[in-house]
Coordinates of C-alpha atoms and ligand atoms in Angstrom, one line a residue:
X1 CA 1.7 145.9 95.6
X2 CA 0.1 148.5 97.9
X3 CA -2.5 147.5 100.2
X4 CA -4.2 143.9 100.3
X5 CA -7.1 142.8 102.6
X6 CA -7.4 139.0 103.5
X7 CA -11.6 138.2 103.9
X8 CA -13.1 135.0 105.1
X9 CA -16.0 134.5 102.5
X10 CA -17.9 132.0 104.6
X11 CA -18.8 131.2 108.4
X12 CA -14.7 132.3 109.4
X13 CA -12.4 129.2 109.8
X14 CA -11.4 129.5 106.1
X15 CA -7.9 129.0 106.1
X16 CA -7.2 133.3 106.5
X17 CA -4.2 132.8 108.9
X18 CA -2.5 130.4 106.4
X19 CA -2.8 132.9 103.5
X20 CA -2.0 135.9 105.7
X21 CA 1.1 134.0 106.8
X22 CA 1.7 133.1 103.2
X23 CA 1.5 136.5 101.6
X24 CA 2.7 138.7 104.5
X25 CA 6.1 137.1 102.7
X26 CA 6.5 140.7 100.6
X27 CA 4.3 143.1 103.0
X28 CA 5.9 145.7 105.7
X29 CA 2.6 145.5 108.0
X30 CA 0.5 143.2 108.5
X31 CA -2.7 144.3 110.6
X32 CA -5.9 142.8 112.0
X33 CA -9.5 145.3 111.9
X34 CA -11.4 143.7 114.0
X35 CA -13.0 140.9 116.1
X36 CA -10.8 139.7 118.9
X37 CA -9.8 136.5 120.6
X38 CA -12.6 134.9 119.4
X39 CA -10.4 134.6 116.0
X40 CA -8.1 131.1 116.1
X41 CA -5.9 131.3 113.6
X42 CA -3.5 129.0 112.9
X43 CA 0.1 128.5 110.7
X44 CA 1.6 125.7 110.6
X45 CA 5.5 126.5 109.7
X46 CA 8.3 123.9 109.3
X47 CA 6.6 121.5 111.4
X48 CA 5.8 124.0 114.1
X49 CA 1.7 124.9 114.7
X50 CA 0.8 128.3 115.8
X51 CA -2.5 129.3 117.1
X52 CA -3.1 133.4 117.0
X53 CA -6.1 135.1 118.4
X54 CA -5.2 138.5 118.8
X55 CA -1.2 138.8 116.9
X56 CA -1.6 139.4 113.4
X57 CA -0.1 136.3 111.0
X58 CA 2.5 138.4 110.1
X59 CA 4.1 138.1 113.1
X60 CA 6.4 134.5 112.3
X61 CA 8.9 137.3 109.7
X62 CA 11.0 139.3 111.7
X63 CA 10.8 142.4 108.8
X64 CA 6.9 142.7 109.5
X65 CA 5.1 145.2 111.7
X66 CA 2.4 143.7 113.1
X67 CA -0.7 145.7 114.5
X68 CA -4.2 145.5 116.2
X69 CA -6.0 148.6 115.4
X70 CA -8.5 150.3 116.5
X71 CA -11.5 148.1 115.6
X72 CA -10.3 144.8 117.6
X73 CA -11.1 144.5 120.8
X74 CA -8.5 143.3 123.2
X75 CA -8.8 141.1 126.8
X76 CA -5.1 142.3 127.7
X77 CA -4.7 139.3 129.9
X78 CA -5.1 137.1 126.9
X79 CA -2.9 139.1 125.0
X80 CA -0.1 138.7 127.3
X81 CA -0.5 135.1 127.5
X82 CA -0.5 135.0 123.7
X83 CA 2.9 137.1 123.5
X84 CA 4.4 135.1 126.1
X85 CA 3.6 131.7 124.4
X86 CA 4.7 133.0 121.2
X87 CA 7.9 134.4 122.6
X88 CA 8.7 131.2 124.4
X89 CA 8.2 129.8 121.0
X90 CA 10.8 132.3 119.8
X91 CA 8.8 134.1 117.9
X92 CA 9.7 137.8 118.1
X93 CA 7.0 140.0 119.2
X94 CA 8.4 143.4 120.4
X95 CA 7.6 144.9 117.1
X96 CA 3.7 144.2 117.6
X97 CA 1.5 147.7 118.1
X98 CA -2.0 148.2 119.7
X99 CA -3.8 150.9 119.1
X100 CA -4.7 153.2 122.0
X101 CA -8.0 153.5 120.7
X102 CA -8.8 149.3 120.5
X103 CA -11.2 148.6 123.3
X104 CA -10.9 146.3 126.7
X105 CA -12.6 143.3 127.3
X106 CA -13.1 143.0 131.1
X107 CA -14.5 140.0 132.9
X108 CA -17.8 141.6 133.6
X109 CA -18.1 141.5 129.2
X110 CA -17.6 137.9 129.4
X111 CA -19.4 136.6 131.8
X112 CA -22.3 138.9 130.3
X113 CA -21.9 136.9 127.2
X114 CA -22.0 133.8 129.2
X115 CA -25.3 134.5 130.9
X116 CA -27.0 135.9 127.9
X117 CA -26.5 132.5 125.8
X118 CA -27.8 130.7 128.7
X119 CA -30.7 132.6 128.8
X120 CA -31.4 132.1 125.2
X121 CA -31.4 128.4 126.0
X122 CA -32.2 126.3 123.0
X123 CA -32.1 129.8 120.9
X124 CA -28.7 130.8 121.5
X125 CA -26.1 132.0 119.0
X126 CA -23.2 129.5 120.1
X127 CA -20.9 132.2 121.0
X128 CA -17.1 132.1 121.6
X129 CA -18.3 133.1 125.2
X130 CA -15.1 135.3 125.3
X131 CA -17.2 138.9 125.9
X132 CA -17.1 139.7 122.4
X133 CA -20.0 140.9 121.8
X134 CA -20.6 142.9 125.1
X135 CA -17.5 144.5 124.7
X136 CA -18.7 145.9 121.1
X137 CA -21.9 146.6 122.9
X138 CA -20.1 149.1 125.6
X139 CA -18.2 150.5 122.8
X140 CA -21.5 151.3 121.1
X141 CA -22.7 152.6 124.3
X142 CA -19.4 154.7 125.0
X143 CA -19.0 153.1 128.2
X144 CA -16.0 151.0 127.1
X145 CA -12.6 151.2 128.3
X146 CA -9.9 151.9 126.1
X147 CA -6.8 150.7 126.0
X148 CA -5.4 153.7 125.9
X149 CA -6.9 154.2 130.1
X150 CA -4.3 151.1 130.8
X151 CA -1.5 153.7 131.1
X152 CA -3.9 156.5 133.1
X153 CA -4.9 155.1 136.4
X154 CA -7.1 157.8 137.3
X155 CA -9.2 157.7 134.8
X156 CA -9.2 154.3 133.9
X157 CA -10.7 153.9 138.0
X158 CA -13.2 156.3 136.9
X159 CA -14.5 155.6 133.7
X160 CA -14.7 152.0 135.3
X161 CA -16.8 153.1 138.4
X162 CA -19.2 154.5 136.7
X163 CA -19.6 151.1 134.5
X164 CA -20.2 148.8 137.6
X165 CA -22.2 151.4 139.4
X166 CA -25.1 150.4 136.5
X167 CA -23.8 146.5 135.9
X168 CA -23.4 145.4 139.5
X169 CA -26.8 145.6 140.8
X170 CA -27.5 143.6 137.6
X171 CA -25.5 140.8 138.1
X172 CA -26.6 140.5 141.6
X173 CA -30.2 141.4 140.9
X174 CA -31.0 139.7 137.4
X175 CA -28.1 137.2 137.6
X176 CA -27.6 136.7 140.7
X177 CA -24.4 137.1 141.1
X178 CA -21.5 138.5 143.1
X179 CA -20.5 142.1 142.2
X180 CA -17.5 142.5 140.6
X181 CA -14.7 144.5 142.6
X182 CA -13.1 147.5 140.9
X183 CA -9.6 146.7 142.6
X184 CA -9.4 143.4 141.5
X185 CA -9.6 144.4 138.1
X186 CA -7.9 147.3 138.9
X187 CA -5.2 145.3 140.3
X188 CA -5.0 142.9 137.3
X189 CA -5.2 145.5 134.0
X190 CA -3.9 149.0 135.3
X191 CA -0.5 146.7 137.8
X192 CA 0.2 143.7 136.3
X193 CA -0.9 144.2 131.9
X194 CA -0.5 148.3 131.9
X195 CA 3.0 148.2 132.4
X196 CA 3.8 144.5 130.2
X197 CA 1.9 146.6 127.3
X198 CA 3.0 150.0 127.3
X199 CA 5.8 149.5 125.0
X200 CA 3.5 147.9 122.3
X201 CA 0.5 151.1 122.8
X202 CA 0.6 153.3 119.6
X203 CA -1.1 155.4 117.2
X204 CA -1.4 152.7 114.7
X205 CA -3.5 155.1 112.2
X206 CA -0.3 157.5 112.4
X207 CA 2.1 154.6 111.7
X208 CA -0.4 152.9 109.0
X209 CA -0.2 156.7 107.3
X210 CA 3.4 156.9 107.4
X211 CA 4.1 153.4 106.1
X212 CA 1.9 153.9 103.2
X213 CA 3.5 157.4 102.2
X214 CA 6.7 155.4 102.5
X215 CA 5.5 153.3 99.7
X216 CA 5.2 150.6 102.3
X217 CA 3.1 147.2 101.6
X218 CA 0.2 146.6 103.7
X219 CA -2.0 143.2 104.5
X220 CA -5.0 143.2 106.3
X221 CA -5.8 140.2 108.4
X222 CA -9.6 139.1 108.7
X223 CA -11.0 137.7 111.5
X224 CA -14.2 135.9 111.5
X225 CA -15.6 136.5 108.0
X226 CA -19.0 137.9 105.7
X227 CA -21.4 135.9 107.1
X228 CA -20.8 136.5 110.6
X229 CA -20.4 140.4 109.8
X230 CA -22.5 142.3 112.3
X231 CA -24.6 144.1 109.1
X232 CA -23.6 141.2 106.4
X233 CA -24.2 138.0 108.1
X234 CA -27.0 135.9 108.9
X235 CA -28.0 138.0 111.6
X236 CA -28.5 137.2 114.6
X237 CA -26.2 134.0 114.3
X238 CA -23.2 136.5 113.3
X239 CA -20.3 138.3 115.5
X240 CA -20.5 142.2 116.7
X241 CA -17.9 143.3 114.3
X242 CA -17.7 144.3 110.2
X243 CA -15.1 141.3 109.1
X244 CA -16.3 142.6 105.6
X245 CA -13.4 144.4 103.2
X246 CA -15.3 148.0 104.4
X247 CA -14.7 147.3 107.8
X248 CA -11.0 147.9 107.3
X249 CA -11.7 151.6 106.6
X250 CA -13.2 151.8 110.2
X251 CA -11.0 149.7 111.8
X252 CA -7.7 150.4 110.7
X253 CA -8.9 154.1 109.7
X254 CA -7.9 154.2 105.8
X255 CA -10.1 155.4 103.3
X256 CA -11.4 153.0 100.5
X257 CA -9.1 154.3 97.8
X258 CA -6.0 153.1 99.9
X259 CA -7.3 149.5 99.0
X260 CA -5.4 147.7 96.0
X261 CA -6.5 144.2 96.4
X262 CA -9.0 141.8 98.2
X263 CA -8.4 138.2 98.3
X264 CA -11.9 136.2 99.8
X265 CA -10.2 133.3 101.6
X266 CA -13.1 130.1 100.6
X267 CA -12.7 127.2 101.8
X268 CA -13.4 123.9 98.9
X269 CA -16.4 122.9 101.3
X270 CA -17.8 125.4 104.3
X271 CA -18.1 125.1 108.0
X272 CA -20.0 126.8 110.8
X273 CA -19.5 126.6 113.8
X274 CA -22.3 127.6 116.7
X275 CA -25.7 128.3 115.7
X276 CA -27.7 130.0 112.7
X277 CA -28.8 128.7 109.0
X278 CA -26.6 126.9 106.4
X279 CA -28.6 125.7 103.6
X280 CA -26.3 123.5 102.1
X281 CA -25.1 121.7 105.2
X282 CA -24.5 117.8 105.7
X283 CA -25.7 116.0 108.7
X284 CA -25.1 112.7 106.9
X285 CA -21.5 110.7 106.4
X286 CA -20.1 112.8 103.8
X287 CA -20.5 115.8 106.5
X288 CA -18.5 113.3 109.0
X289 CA -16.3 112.7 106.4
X290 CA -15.2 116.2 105.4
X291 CA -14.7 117.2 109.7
X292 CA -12.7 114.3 110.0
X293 CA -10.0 114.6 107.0
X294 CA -10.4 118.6 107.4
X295 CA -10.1 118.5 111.0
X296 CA -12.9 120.4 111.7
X297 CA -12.7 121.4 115.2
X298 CA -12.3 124.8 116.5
X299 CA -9.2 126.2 116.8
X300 CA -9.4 127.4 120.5
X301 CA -12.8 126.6 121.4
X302 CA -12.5 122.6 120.1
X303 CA -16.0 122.5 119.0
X304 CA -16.9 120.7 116.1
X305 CA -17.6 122.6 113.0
X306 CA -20.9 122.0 111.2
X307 CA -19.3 120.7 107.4
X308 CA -21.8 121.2 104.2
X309 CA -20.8 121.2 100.5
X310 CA -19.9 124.5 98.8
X311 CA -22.0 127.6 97.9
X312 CA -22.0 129.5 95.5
X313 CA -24.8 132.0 95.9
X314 CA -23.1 133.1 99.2
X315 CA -19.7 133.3 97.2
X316 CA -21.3 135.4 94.5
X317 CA -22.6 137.9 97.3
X318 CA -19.3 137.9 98.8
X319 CA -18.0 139.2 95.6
X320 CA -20.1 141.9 95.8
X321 CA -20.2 142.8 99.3
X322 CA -16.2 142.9 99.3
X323 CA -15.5 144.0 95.9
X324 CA -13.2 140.8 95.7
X325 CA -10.1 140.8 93.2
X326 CA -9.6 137.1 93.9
X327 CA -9.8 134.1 95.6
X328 CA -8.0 131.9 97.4
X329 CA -9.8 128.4 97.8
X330 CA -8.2 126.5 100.8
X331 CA -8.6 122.7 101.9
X332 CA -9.1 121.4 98.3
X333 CA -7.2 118.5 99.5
X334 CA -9.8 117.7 102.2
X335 CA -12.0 116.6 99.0
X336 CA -8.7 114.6 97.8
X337 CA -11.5 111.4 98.2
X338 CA -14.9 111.7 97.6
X339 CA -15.9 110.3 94.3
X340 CA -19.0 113.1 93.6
X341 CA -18.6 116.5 95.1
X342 CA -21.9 119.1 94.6
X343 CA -21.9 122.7 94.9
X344 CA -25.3 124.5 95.6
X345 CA -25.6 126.8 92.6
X346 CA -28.7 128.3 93.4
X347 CA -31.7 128.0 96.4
X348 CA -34.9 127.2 96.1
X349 CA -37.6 129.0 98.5
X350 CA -40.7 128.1 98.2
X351 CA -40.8 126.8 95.3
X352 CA -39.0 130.2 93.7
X353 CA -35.4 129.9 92.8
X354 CA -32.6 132.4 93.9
X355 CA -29.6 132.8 92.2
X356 CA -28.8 136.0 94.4
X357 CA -28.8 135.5 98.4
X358 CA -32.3 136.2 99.5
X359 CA -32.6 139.7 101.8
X360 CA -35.0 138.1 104.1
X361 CA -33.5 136.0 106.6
X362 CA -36.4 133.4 106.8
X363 CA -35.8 133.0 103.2
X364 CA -32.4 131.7 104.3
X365 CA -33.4 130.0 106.3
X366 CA -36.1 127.9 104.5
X367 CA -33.7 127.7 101.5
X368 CA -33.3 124.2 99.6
X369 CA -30.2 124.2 97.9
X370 CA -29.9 123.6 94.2
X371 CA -26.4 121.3 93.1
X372 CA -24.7 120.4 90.8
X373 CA -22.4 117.6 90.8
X374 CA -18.9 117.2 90.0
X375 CA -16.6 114.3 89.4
X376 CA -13.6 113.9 92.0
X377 CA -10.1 113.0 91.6
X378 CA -9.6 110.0 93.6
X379 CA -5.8 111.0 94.4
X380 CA -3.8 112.5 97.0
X381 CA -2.9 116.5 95.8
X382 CA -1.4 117.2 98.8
X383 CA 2.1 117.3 96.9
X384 CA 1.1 119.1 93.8
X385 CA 2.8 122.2 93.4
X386 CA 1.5 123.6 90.3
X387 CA -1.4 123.9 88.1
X388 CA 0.2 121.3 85.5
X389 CA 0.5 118.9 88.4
X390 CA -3.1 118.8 89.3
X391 CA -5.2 116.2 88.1
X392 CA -7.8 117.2 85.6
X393 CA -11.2 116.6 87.6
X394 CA -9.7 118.8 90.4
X395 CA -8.7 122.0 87.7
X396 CA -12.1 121.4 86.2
X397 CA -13.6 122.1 90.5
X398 CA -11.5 125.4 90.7
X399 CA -12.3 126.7 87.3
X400 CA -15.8 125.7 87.8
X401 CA -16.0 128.1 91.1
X402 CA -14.0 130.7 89.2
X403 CA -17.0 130.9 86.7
X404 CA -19.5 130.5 89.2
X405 CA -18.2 133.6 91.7
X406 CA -16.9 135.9 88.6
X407 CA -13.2 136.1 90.0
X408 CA -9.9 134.3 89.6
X409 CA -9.6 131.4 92.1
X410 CA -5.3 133.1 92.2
X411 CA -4.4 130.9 94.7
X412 CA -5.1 127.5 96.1
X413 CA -4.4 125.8 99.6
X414 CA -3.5 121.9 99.5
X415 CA -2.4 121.2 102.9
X416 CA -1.8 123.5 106.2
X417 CA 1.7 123.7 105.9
X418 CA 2.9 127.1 104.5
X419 CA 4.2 125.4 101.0
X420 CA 1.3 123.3 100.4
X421 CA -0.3 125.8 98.6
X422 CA -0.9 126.4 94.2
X423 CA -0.9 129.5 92.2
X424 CA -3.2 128.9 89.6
X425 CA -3.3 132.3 87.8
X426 CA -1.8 132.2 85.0
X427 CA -1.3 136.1 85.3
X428 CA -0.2 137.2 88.6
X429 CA 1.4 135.5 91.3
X430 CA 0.5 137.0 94.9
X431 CA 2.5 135.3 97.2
X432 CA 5.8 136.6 95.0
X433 CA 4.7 139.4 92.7
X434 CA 8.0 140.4 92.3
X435 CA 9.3 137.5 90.9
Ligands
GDP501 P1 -8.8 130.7 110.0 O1 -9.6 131.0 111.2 O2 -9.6 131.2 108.8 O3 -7.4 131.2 110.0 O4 -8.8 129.1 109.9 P2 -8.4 128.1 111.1 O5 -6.9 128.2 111.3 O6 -9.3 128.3 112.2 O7 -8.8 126.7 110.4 C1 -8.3 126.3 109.2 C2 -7.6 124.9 109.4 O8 -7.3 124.4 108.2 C3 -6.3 125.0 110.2 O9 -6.1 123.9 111.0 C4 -5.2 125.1 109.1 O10 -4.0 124.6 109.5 C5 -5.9 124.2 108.1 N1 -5.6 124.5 106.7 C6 -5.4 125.7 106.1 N2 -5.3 125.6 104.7 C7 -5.3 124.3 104.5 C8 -5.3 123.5 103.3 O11 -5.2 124.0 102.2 N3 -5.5 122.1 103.4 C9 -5.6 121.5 104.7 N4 -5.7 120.2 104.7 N5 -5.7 122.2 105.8 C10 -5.5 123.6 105.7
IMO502 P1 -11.9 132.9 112.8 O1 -11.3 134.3 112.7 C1 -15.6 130.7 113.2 C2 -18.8 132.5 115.6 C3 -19.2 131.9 116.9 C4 -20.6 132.2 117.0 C5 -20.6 133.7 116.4 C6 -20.6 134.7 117.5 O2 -11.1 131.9 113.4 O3 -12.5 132.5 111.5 P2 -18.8 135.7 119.1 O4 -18.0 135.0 120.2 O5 -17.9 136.3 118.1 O6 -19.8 136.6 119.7 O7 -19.6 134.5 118.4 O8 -19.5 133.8 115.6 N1 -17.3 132.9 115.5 C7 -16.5 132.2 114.7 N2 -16.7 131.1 114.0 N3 -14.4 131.3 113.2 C8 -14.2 132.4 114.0 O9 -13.1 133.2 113.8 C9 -15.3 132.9 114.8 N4 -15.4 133.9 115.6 C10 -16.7 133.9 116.0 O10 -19.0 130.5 116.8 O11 -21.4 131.4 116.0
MG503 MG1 -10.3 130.0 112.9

């Protein structure tokens, strides 16, 4: 089985920590790349809802070795919180690993993140506001902190100086606001989170390396997804990470010949949630309809997600851009209703049709979608538990996107619970290969 990587194809919000839950079933390590607590990702096991930000989905089977590598960045505060809830869950967490080399969020990132949106008034990106992308600013800077500097108090005080000797007169000067006070964060990262977090602080490369020359199975956990990759996405309405299949290479620090397998996670429908283009987007009662029976709010941040049909010229670049092996369509039962459904095939800019996805944003942007319509099933599928069970309109949806994106559709979510789920290959079966 080797190595797998688990992709949001879309805007994020896909359905990835269902499917890493599901096939992490088989695999010795599960890891996440990249992004951070912006990520909500949520299982929903024998009744029981989880929502992770930062723990990989592995984490509910005791057998896995869940990491955060090198490409996440971690507020350690929130990470603590999120062991602690899932502990008092009784979900096991001493096995979890961070890298050393995954880079701290401080307070000063977020509130950066909070004053930059609000001075982009109506032009801003509808951020998490969690210091995400200030955070993977300092790290491009190399003024971040590491988490590696939580266990060395000297120079964590140092390296720390230095960064609010240049962003303190900002805040107070630009901002206008009050300096933040290295012993308070001091205090609250190298007292109180060093010591909680120096038993999960490894060398996750080291241990990704040994597990794989062990003949060990590996899934990669997604955050976020293509179109909100930092060189992918719809620029600037995207995150500051690479969610993209290549960005496990950085992040986890693997070459590309270690990866076997990449599974696009792709929602039946899309949503987006903050600001930037989405050509085929509804703002009428069909879009109402699909938030409300998909529950389209955001995990963490309870926003409501902007709903639109399904695309197909984004899929097809997804393809590319992640050299997908499958798919893995989520939420078909959300359509379970509707009598029609579209999917935009093609865009038209100007009067110019695109198959491919247009390089110039404004293109994007512009872009009039180009359907073609479906019949629905008009039944609940929420129970179906095998191809031969579904009805036939719904088989003739998934084979349609098959055809359209070039890849099987393997595996296919019809409700959040950890068994509502299909495999429609015919050939493989990914969440048990070995039987
Ligand atoms: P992620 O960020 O990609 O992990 O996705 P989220 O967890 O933010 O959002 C997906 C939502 O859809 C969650 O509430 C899941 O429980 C739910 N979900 C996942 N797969 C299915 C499915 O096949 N059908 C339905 N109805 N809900 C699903
Ligand atoms: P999961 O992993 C959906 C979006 C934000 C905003 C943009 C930039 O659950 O799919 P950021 O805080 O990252 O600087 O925000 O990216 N965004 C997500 N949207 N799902 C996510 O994660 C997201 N993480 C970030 O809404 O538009
Ligand atoms: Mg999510």
């Amino acid at each position: 089985m080797g190595t797998t990587v688990v992709v949001g194809t879309q805007w994020g919000d896909e359905g990835k920590g269902k499917f890493t839950d599901l096939l992490a079933q088989d695999m010795d390590m599960v890891v996440r790349y990249q992004g951070g607590h912006n990520a909500g990702h949520t299982l929903v096991v024998e009744g029981n809802t989880f929502k992770l930000q930062l723990v990989p989905s592995g984490v509910l089977y005791p057998h896995i070795t869940p990491m955060i590598a090198n490409g996440v960045v971690v507020d350690p505060v929130v990470l603590l919180e999120e062991i602690k809830r899932l502990s008092a869950a009784g979900v096991d967490c001493s096995k979890l690993v961070v890298s050393g080399n995954a880079h701290l969020i401080f307070p000063y990132h977020q509130a950066l993140d909070v004053m930059a949106e609000r001075h982009l008034g109506s032009n801003k990106l509808g951020t998490t506001k969690r210091g995400i992308g200030p955070a993977y600013a300092d790290k491009a800077a190399r003024v971040g902190l590491r988490v590696q500097d939580l266990l060395d108090p000297k120079i964590f005080r140092e390296k720390l100086a230095m960064v609010l000797h240049e962003r303190n007169p900002l805040f107070a000067k630009v901002y206008n606001r009050l300096p933040f006070d290295l012993e308070a964060i001091a205090e609250q990262y190298l007292d109180e989170c060093g010591p909680l977090l120096k038993p999960h602080i490894g060398d996750t490369v080291g241990l990704l390396h040994q597990g794989l020359e062990h003949g060990q199975n590996v899934l990669f956990e997604g955050a976020q997804a293509m179109y909100l990759d930092l060189d992918h996405g719809t620029y600037p309405f995207v995150t500051s990470s690479n969610p993209i299949a290549g960005g496990v290479c950085v992040g986890a620090g693997i070459g590309p010949r270690y990866i076997d397998r990449v599974i696009g996670i792709t929602k039946a429908y899309i949503s987006r949630v903050g600001s930037g283009p989405f050509p085929s987007e509804l703002t009428d009662a069909v879009g109402d309809h699909l938030v409300d029976v998909g529950q389209e709010y955001g995990t963490n941040t309870k926003r409501r997600r902007r709903c639109g049909w399904l695309d197909t010229v984004m899929l097809r670049h997804a393809v590319r851009v992640n050299s997908l092996s499958d798919l893995a369509i989520t939420k078909l039962d959300v359509l379970d209703t509707l009598d029609t459904i579209k999917v935009c095939v093609a865009y038209e800019v100007d009067g110019e049709r695109y198959d491919t996805m247009p390089y110039h944003q404004s293109a994007i942007h512009r872009a009039v979608p180009v359907y073609e319509e479906l019949a629905g099933w008009g039944c609940d599928i929420s129970g179906v538990a095998c191809r031969s069970e579904l009805p036939k309109a719904a088989e003739d949806y998934l084979c349609f996107i098959e055809e359209q994106a070039g890849v099987p559709a393997s595996l296919v979510g019809v409700g959040p619970q950890r068994h509502q789920y299909i495999n429609f290959s015919s050939t493989v079966d990914l969440v048990n290969p070995t039987r």
